[in-house]
PDB file of C-alpha atoms in Angstrom:
ATOM      1  CA  MET A   1     -64.474 146.693  30.230  1.00 53.00           C
ATOM      2  CA  THR A   2     -67.973 145.812  29.052  1.00 46.00           C
ATOM      3  CA  HIS A   3     -66.759 142.388  27.939  1.00 48.00           C
ATOM      4  CA  LEU A   4     -65.085 141.784  31.303  1.00 43.00           C
ATOM      5  CA  PHE A   5     -68.210 142.884  33.162  1.00 41.00           C
ATOM      6  CA  ALA A   6     -70.334 140.514  31.085  1.00 43.00           C
ATOM      7  CA  LYS A   7     -68.000 137.587  31.766  1.00 42.00           C
ATOM      8  CA  THR A   8     -68.000 138.376  35.494  1.00 43.00           C
ATOM      9  CA  THR A   9     -71.789 138.601  35.533  1.00 42.00           C
ATOM     10  CA  ILE A  10     -72.147 135.240  33.747  1.00 40.00           C
ATOM     11  CA  SER A  11     -69.679 133.627  36.146  1.00 45.00           C
ATOM     12  CA  MET A  12     -71.550 134.995  39.169  1.00 45.00           C
ATOM     13  CA  ALA A  13     -74.874 133.883  37.727  1.00 42.00           C
ATOM     14  CA  THR A  14     -73.530 130.381  37.099  1.00 41.00           C
ATOM     15  CA  THR A  15     -72.166 130.109  40.635  1.00 44.00           C
ATOM     16  CA  THR A  16     -75.378 131.488  42.121  1.00 42.00           C
ATOM     17  CA  GLY A  17     -77.419 129.045  40.027  1.00 44.00           C
ATOM     18  CA  LEU A  18     -75.301 126.135  41.227  1.00 41.00           C
ATOM     19  CA  MET A  19     -75.690 127.172  44.872  1.00 45.00           C
ATOM     20  CA  LEU A  20     -79.447 127.523  44.368  1.00 41.00           C
ATOM     21  CA  ALA A  21     -79.604 124.051  42.773  1.00 40.00           C
ATOM     22  CA  ILE A  22     -77.702 122.611  45.727  1.00 40.00           C
ATOM     23  CA  ALA A  23     -80.044 124.362  48.172  1.00 42.00           C
ATOM     24  CA  ILE A  24     -83.110 123.029  46.361  1.00 37.00           C
ATOM     25  CA  THR A  25     -81.620 119.536  46.167  1.00 40.00           C
ATOM     26  CA  THR A  26     -80.797 119.603  49.867  1.00 42.00           C
ATOM     27  CA  ASN A  27     -84.357 120.628  50.675  1.00 43.00           C
ATOM     28  CA  ASP A  28     -85.871 117.947  48.412  1.00 45.00           C
ATOM     29  CA  LEU A  29     -83.675 115.225  49.896  1.00 49.00           C
ATOM     30  CA  ALA A  30     -84.311 116.252  53.497  1.00 51.00           C
ATOM     31  CA  TYR A  31     -86.947 113.544  53.921  1.00 59.00           C
ATOM     32  CA  ALA A  32     -86.019 111.265  51.027  1.00 68.00           C
ATOM     33  CA  THR A  33     -84.149 108.011  51.260  1.00 84.00           C
ATOM     34  CA  GLU A  34     -82.386 106.601  48.221  1.00 92.00           C
ATOM     35  CA  PHE A  35     -81.184 103.048  47.704  1.00 95.00           C
ATOM     36  CA  GLN A  36     -79.187 101.329  45.003  1.00 96.00           C
ATOM     37  CA  PHE A  37     -79.741  97.701  44.049  1.00 97.00           C
ATOM     38  CA  ASN A  38     -78.035  95.108  41.896  1.00 97.00           C
ATOM     39  CA  TRP A  39     -78.491  91.564  40.663  1.00 98.00           C
ATOM     40  CA  LYS A  40     -76.257  89.165  38.747  1.00 97.00           C
ATOM     41  CA  GLY A  41     -77.256  86.030  36.853  1.00 97.00           C
ATOM     42  CA  ASP A  42     -75.480  82.700  36.642  1.00 96.00           C
ATOM     43  CA  THR A  43     -74.129  83.405  33.140  1.00 96.00           C
ATOM     44  CA  GLY A  44     -73.023  86.979  33.860  1.00 97.00           C
ATOM     45  CA  TYR A  45     -75.948  89.201  32.879  1.00 98.00           C
ATOM     46  CA  SER A  46     -76.634  91.862  35.478  1.00 98.00           C
ATOM     47  CA  ALA A  47     -78.959  94.679  36.505  1.00 98.00           C
ATOM     48  CA  LYS A  48     -78.316  97.808  38.553  1.00 97.00           C
ATOM     49  CA  GLY A  49     -80.739 100.447  39.695  1.00 96.00           C
ATOM     50  CA  LEU A  50     -81.834 103.171  42.101  1.00 96.00           C
ATOM     51  CA  PHE A  51     -85.080 103.868  43.958  1.00 96.00           C
ATOM     52  CA  ASN A  52     -86.232 106.413  46.506  1.00 94.00           C
ATOM     53  CA  TYR A  53     -89.228 107.290  48.650  1.00 94.00           C
ATOM     54  CA  ASP A  54     -90.356 109.853  51.233  1.00 88.00           C
ATOM     55  CA  THR A  55     -89.504 108.638  54.731  1.00 84.00           C
ATOM     56  CA  THR A  56     -92.091 110.902  56.364  1.00 86.00           C
ATOM     57  CA  THR A  57     -95.061 109.123  54.785  1.00 85.00           C
ATOM     58  CA  ALA A  58     -93.840 105.635  53.871  1.00 87.00           C
ATOM     59  CA  PRO A  59     -94.692 102.579  56.015  1.00 92.00           C
ATOM     60  CA  ASN A  60     -92.064 100.019  56.972  1.00 93.00           C
ATOM     61  CA  VAL A  61     -93.068  97.842  54.023  1.00 95.00           C
ATOM     62  CA  ILE A  62     -93.406  99.489  50.625  1.00 95.00           C
ATOM     63  CA  SER A  63     -95.460  97.619  48.032  1.00 96.00           C
ATOM     64  CA  GLU A  64     -96.144  98.781  44.493  1.00 96.00           C
ATOM     65  CA  ALA A  65     -97.908  97.152  41.552  1.00 94.00           C
ATOM     66  CA  GLY A  66     -99.038  98.163  38.094  1.00 94.00           C
ATOM     67  CA  LEU A  67     -99.615 101.485  36.360  1.00 97.00           C
ATOM     68  CA  GLY A  68    -100.503 104.887  37.756  1.00 97.00           C
ATOM     69  CA  ALA A  69     -99.801 106.763  40.960  1.00 97.00           C
ATOM     70  CA  THR A  70     -97.635 104.809  43.371  1.00 96.00           C
ATOM     71  CA  ASN A  71     -98.321 104.370  47.077  1.00 94.00           C
ATOM     72  CA  ASN A  72     -94.932 105.505  48.329  1.00 94.00           C
ATOM     73  CA  LEU A  73     -92.226 104.971  45.726  1.00 95.00           C
ATOM     74  CA  GLN A  74     -91.076 108.267  44.201  1.00 94.00           C
ATOM     75  CA  SER A  75     -88.844 106.847  41.492  1.00 96.00           C
ATOM     76  CA  ILE A  76     -87.074 103.729  40.345  1.00 96.00           C
ATOM     77  CA  SER A  77     -84.621 103.307  37.495  1.00 97.00           C
ATOM     78  CA  ILE A  78     -82.819 100.227  36.223  1.00 97.00           C
ATOM     79  CA  SER A  79     -80.025  99.432  33.759  1.00 97.00           C
ATOM     80  CA  PHE A  80     -79.278  96.058  32.206  1.00 98.00           C
ATOM     81  CA  PHE A  81     -75.860  94.731  31.196  1.00 98.00           C
ATOM     82  CA  ASP A  82     -74.517  91.771  29.236  1.00 97.00           C
ATOM     83  CA  PRO A  83     -71.754  89.455  30.594  1.00 97.00           C
ATOM     84  CA  LEU A  84     -69.084  91.846  29.247  1.00 98.00           C
ATOM     85  CA  ASN A  85     -70.722  94.706  31.179  1.00 97.00           C
ATOM     86  CA  ASN A  86     -71.973  96.390  28.018  1.00 98.00           C
ATOM     87  CA  LEU A  87     -75.173  98.340  28.550  1.00 97.00           C
ATOM     88  CA  ILE A  88     -78.205  96.654  26.979  1.00 96.00           C
ATOM     89  CA  ASN A  89     -80.849  99.187  27.968  1.00 96.00           C
ATOM     90  CA  SER A  90     -82.010 101.529  30.731  1.00 97.00           C
ATOM     91  CA  PHE A  91     -85.522 102.380  31.903  1.00 97.00           C
ATOM     92  CA  THR A  92     -87.303 104.462  34.537  1.00 97.00           C
ATOM     93  CA  PRO A  93     -90.467 102.498  35.409  1.00 97.00           C
ATOM     94  CA  VAL A  94     -91.446 105.004  38.107  1.00 97.00           C
ATOM     95  CA  LEU A  95     -90.903 108.752  37.897  1.00 96.00           C
ATOM     96  CA  SER A  96     -92.257 111.463  40.214  1.00 94.00           C
ATOM     97  CA  GLY A  97     -94.537 108.999  41.970  1.00 95.00           C
ATOM     98  CA  VAL A  98     -96.127 107.602  38.804  1.00 97.00           C
ATOM     99  CA  SER A  99     -95.574 104.125  37.356  1.00 97.00           C
ATOM    100  CA  ASN A 100     -95.451 103.725  33.579  1.00 97.00           C
ATOM    101  CA  TYR A 101     -94.845  99.960  33.715  1.00 97.00           C
ATOM    102  CA  SER A 102     -98.003  97.863  33.783  1.00 94.00           C
ATOM    103  CA  PHE A 103     -96.211  94.771  35.122  1.00 93.00           C
ATOM    104  CA  LEU A 104     -94.440  96.597  37.950  1.00 96.00           C
ATOM    105  CA  ARG A 105     -94.065  94.548  41.131  1.00 94.00           C
ATOM    106  CA  PHE A 106     -91.930  95.964  43.912  1.00 97.00           C
ATOM    107  CA  ASN A 107     -91.787  95.106  47.610  1.00 95.00           C
ATOM    108  CA  PHE A 108     -89.259  96.560  50.035  1.00 97.00           C
ATOM    109  CA  ASP A 109     -88.871  96.117  53.796  1.00 96.00           C
ATOM    110  CA  SER A 110     -87.231  99.332  55.031  1.00 93.00           C
ATOM    111  CA  THR A 111     -86.493  97.890  58.493  1.00 93.00           C
ATOM    112  CA  LYS A 112     -84.433  95.065  56.998  1.00 94.00           C
ATOM    113  CA  GLU A 113     -83.474  97.045  53.873  1.00 94.00           C
ATOM    114  CA  GLN A 114     -84.414  94.062  51.729  1.00 96.00           C
ATOM    115  CA  ILE A 115     -86.367  93.530  48.520  1.00 95.00           C
ATOM    116  CA  PHE A 116     -88.683  90.525  48.831  1.00 93.00           C
ATOM    117  CA  GLY A 117     -91.633  88.754  47.207  1.00 89.00           C
ATOM    118  CA  PRO A 118     -92.943  89.507  43.714  1.00 91.00           C
ATOM    119  CA  PHE A 119     -90.475  91.633  41.792  1.00 95.00           C
ATOM    120  CA  ASP A 120     -90.774  92.856  38.211  1.00 95.00           C
ATOM    121  CA  VAL A 121     -88.849  95.971  37.172  1.00 97.00           C
ATOM    122  CA  GLY A 122     -87.964  97.159  33.671  1.00 97.00           C
ATOM    123  CA  LYS A 123     -90.033  97.601  30.531  1.00 97.00           C
ATOM    124  CA  ASP A 124     -92.158  95.219  28.494  1.00 95.00           C
ATOM    125  CA  ASP A 125     -94.405  96.686  25.816  1.00 96.00           C
ATOM    126  CA  GLU A 126     -93.664  93.645  23.634  1.00 95.00           C
ATOM    127  CA  LEU A 127     -91.257  95.744  21.585  1.00 96.00           C
ATOM    128  CA  PRO A 128     -87.717  94.844  20.447  1.00 96.00           C
ATOM    129  CA  GLY A 129     -85.179  95.753  23.103  1.00 96.00           C
ATOM    130  CA  ASP A 130     -87.595  95.681  26.047  1.00 97.00           C
ATOM    131  CA  THR A 131     -85.812  94.205  29.047  1.00 97.00           C
ATOM    132  CA  TRP A 132     -86.939  93.351  32.563  1.00 96.00           C
ATOM    133  CA  LEU A 133     -85.892  91.463  35.676  1.00 96.00           C
ATOM    134  CA  ASN A 134     -88.454  89.485  37.659  1.00 92.00           C
ATOM    135  CA  ASN A 135     -88.811  87.082  40.526  1.00 90.00           C
ATOM    136  CA  ASN A 136     -90.222  84.105  38.646  1.00 83.00           C
ATOM    137  CA  LEU A 137     -91.103  81.868  41.568  1.00 79.00           C
ATOM    138  CA  ALA A 138     -92.824  84.600  43.606  1.00 74.00           C
ATOM    139  CA  LEU A 139     -94.858  85.699  40.591  1.00 77.00           C
ATOM    140  CA  ILE A 140     -95.838  82.101  39.807  1.00 72.00           C
ATOM    141  CA  ASP A 141     -96.859  81.507  43.440  1.00 71.00           C
ATOM    142  CA  GLU A 142     -99.165  84.528  43.319  1.00 71.00           C
ATOM    143  CA  GLY A 143    -100.721  83.573  39.996  1.00 69.00           C
ATOM    144  CA  PHE A 144     -99.034  86.251  37.866  1.00 68.00           C
ATOM    145  CA  SER A 145     -97.297  83.717  35.628  1.00 66.00           C
ATOM    146  CA  ASP A 146     -97.775  80.146  34.434  1.00 64.00           C
ATOM    147  CA  GLU A 147     -94.141  79.610  33.429  1.00 67.00           C
ATOM    148  CA  VAL A 148     -92.333  76.534  34.706  1.00 67.00           C
ATOM    149  CA  LEU A 149     -88.911  77.695  35.830  1.00 74.00           C
ATOM    150  CA  ALA A 150     -86.494  76.175  38.312  1.00 75.00           C
ATOM    151  CA  LYS A 151     -84.668  79.325  39.393  1.00 88.00           C
ATOM    152  CA  GLU A 152     -85.976  82.328  41.248  1.00 89.00           C
ATOM    153  CA  PHE A 153     -84.947  85.349  39.182  1.00 93.00           C
ATOM    154  CA  GLY A 154     -85.073  85.756  35.412  1.00 93.00           C
ATOM    155  CA  PHE A 155     -83.375  88.302  33.160  1.00 96.00           C
ATOM    156  CA  ASN A 156     -85.722  88.761  30.204  1.00 94.00           C
ATOM    157  CA  ASN A 157     -85.418  90.521  26.867  1.00 95.00           C
ATOM    158  CA  ARG A 158     -87.293  90.843  23.570  1.00 96.00           C
ATOM    159  CA  ASP A 159     -85.329  90.174  20.395  1.00 95.00           C
ATOM    160  CA  ALA A 160     -85.510  92.037  17.078  1.00 95.00           C
ATOM    161  CA  ALA A 161     -88.836  90.341  16.307  1.00 95.00           C
ATOM    162  CA  GLY A 162     -90.303  91.217  19.702  1.00 95.00           C
ATOM    163  CA  THR A 163     -90.169  87.626  20.918  1.00 96.00           C
ATOM    164  CA  LYS A 164     -89.459  87.095  24.605  1.00 93.00           C
ATOM    165  CA  GLN A 165     -86.200  85.386  25.483  1.00 94.00           C
ATOM    166  CA  ILE A 166     -84.772  84.500  28.879  1.00 93.00           C
ATOM    167  CA  LEU A 167     -81.133  85.545  28.821  1.00 96.00           C
ATOM    168  CA  ASP A 168     -80.193  84.497  32.338  1.00 95.00           C
ATOM    169  CA  LEU A 169     -81.555  82.791  35.433  1.00 94.00           C
ATOM    170  CA  SER A 170     -80.305  82.641  38.998  1.00 95.00           C
ATOM    171  CA  ASN A 171     -81.271  82.084  42.603  1.00 94.00           C
ATOM    172  CA  ASN A 172     -79.226  85.165  43.487  1.00 95.00           C
ATOM    173  CA  SER A 173     -81.382  87.738  45.253  1.00 94.00           C
ATOM    174  CA  VAL A 174     -81.514  91.462  44.505  1.00 97.00           C
ATOM    175  CA  GLN A 175     -78.974  93.150  46.788  1.00 96.00           C
ATOM    176  CA  VAL A 176     -79.785  96.567  48.282  1.00 96.00           C
ATOM    177  CA  SER A 177     -77.603  99.255  49.852  1.00 94.00           C
ATOM    178  CA  LYS A 178     -78.368 102.770  51.008  1.00 92.00           C
ATOM    179  CA  VAL A 179     -76.937 105.652  48.986  1.00 89.00           C
ATOM    180  CA  PRO A 180     -74.863 107.931  51.259  1.00 85.00           C
ATOM    181  CA  GLU A 181     -76.561 111.230  52.056  1.00 68.00           C
ATOM    182  CA  GLY A 182     -75.116 114.218  50.249  1.00 57.00           C
ATOM    183  CA  SER A 183     -73.761 112.201  47.315  1.00 53.00           C
ATOM    184  CA  ILE A 184     -75.828 114.210  44.839  1.00 48.00           C
ATOM    185  CA  ILE A 185     -74.472 117.477  46.217  1.00 47.00           C
ATOM    186  CA  ILE A 186     -70.924 116.149  45.994  1.00 47.00           C
ATOM    187  CA  GLY A 187     -71.665 115.215  42.389  1.00 46.00           C
ATOM    188  CA  LEU A 188     -72.872 118.733  41.624  1.00 44.00           C
ATOM    189  CA  LEU A 189     -69.743 120.203  43.143  1.00 48.00           C
ATOM    190  CA  ALA A 190     -67.598 117.804  41.136  1.00 47.00           C
ATOM    191  CA  VAL A 191     -69.348 118.848  37.916  1.00 45.00           C
ATOM    192  CA  TRP A 192     -68.830 122.524  38.800  1.00 47.00           C
ATOM    193  CA  ASN A 193     -65.146 121.921  39.548  1.00 52.00           C
ATOM    194  CA  LEU A 194     -64.691 120.020  36.286  1.00 46.00           C
ATOM    195  CA  GLY A 195     -66.339 122.842  34.364  1.00 48.00           C
ATOM    196  CA  PHE A 196     -64.174 125.442  36.070  1.00 48.00           C
ATOM    197  CA  THR A 197     -60.991 123.481  35.352  1.00 47.00           C
ATOM    198  CA  PHE A 198     -62.038 123.004  31.724  1.00 44.00           C
ATOM    199  CA  LYS A 199     -62.666 126.745  31.394  1.00 44.00           C
ATOM    200  CA  GLN A 200     -59.285 127.625  32.856  1.00 50.00           C
ATOM    201  CA  LYS A 201     -57.500 125.160  30.607  1.00 47.00           C
ATOM    202  CA  PHE A 202     -59.023 126.332  27.365  1.00 44.00           C
ATOM    203  CA  ASN A 203     -59.327 130.023  28.296  1.00 51.00           C
ATOM    204  CA  PRO A 204     -55.869 130.832  29.654  1.00 48.00           C
ATOM    205  CA  LYS A 205     -56.221 134.610  29.325  1.00 50.00           C
ATOM    206  CA  SER A 206     -56.485 136.039  32.781  1.00 46.00           C
ATOM    207  CA  LYS A 207     -55.366 139.610  32.214  1.00 45.00           C
ATOM    208  CA  ILE A 208     -57.817 142.476  31.774  1.00 46.00           C
ATOM    209  CA  GLN A 209     -57.861 143.600  28.177  1.00 48.00           C
ATOM    210  CA  ASN A 210     -59.016 146.907  26.786  1.00 49.00           C
ATOM    211  CA  CYS A 211     -62.384 146.709  25.101  1.00 49.00           C
TER     212      CYS A 211
END
């Protein structure tokens, strides 16, 4: 019976931990708004990401630039894909209200739910594999770049030697959509359900055995 008691205790602890995680997540997201964004270039390269901020303190227009503590943005992550939708790289330029990307440029109008103006999100430490998406024309207009480019957005990457290469260009804007509230909680429940199903499948014994 000791073995059964231990298994029951572990199961209860796991369930309790999950419920606690959901409670904490619900509390943390009470005043947070999360958005997803995506961009696609003319030759098929693409970028997808997420960002969030605290709605209780953020103004209607959120603007971020450079390294260090952000004004309002809590986090932003971005993933880059080739034309066959293979992942090239993923980065988190802002985490817990701190930017680790010196070239960060991010402007978001929450009333229109649109990204506008100078935009530069990704990673560029001049190392092989660094990848970033930027609004070329807006950056040029504001004196951040002296490149001569005809199209608005550029998908940039550094090759094996660390040399910058422009993989794709497009006048397509970055599209934004709000992430439905409660999606993280649903995800947690889905993970719990998957784990429970997996346990039942590979541990079919359900009868009490003598210890």
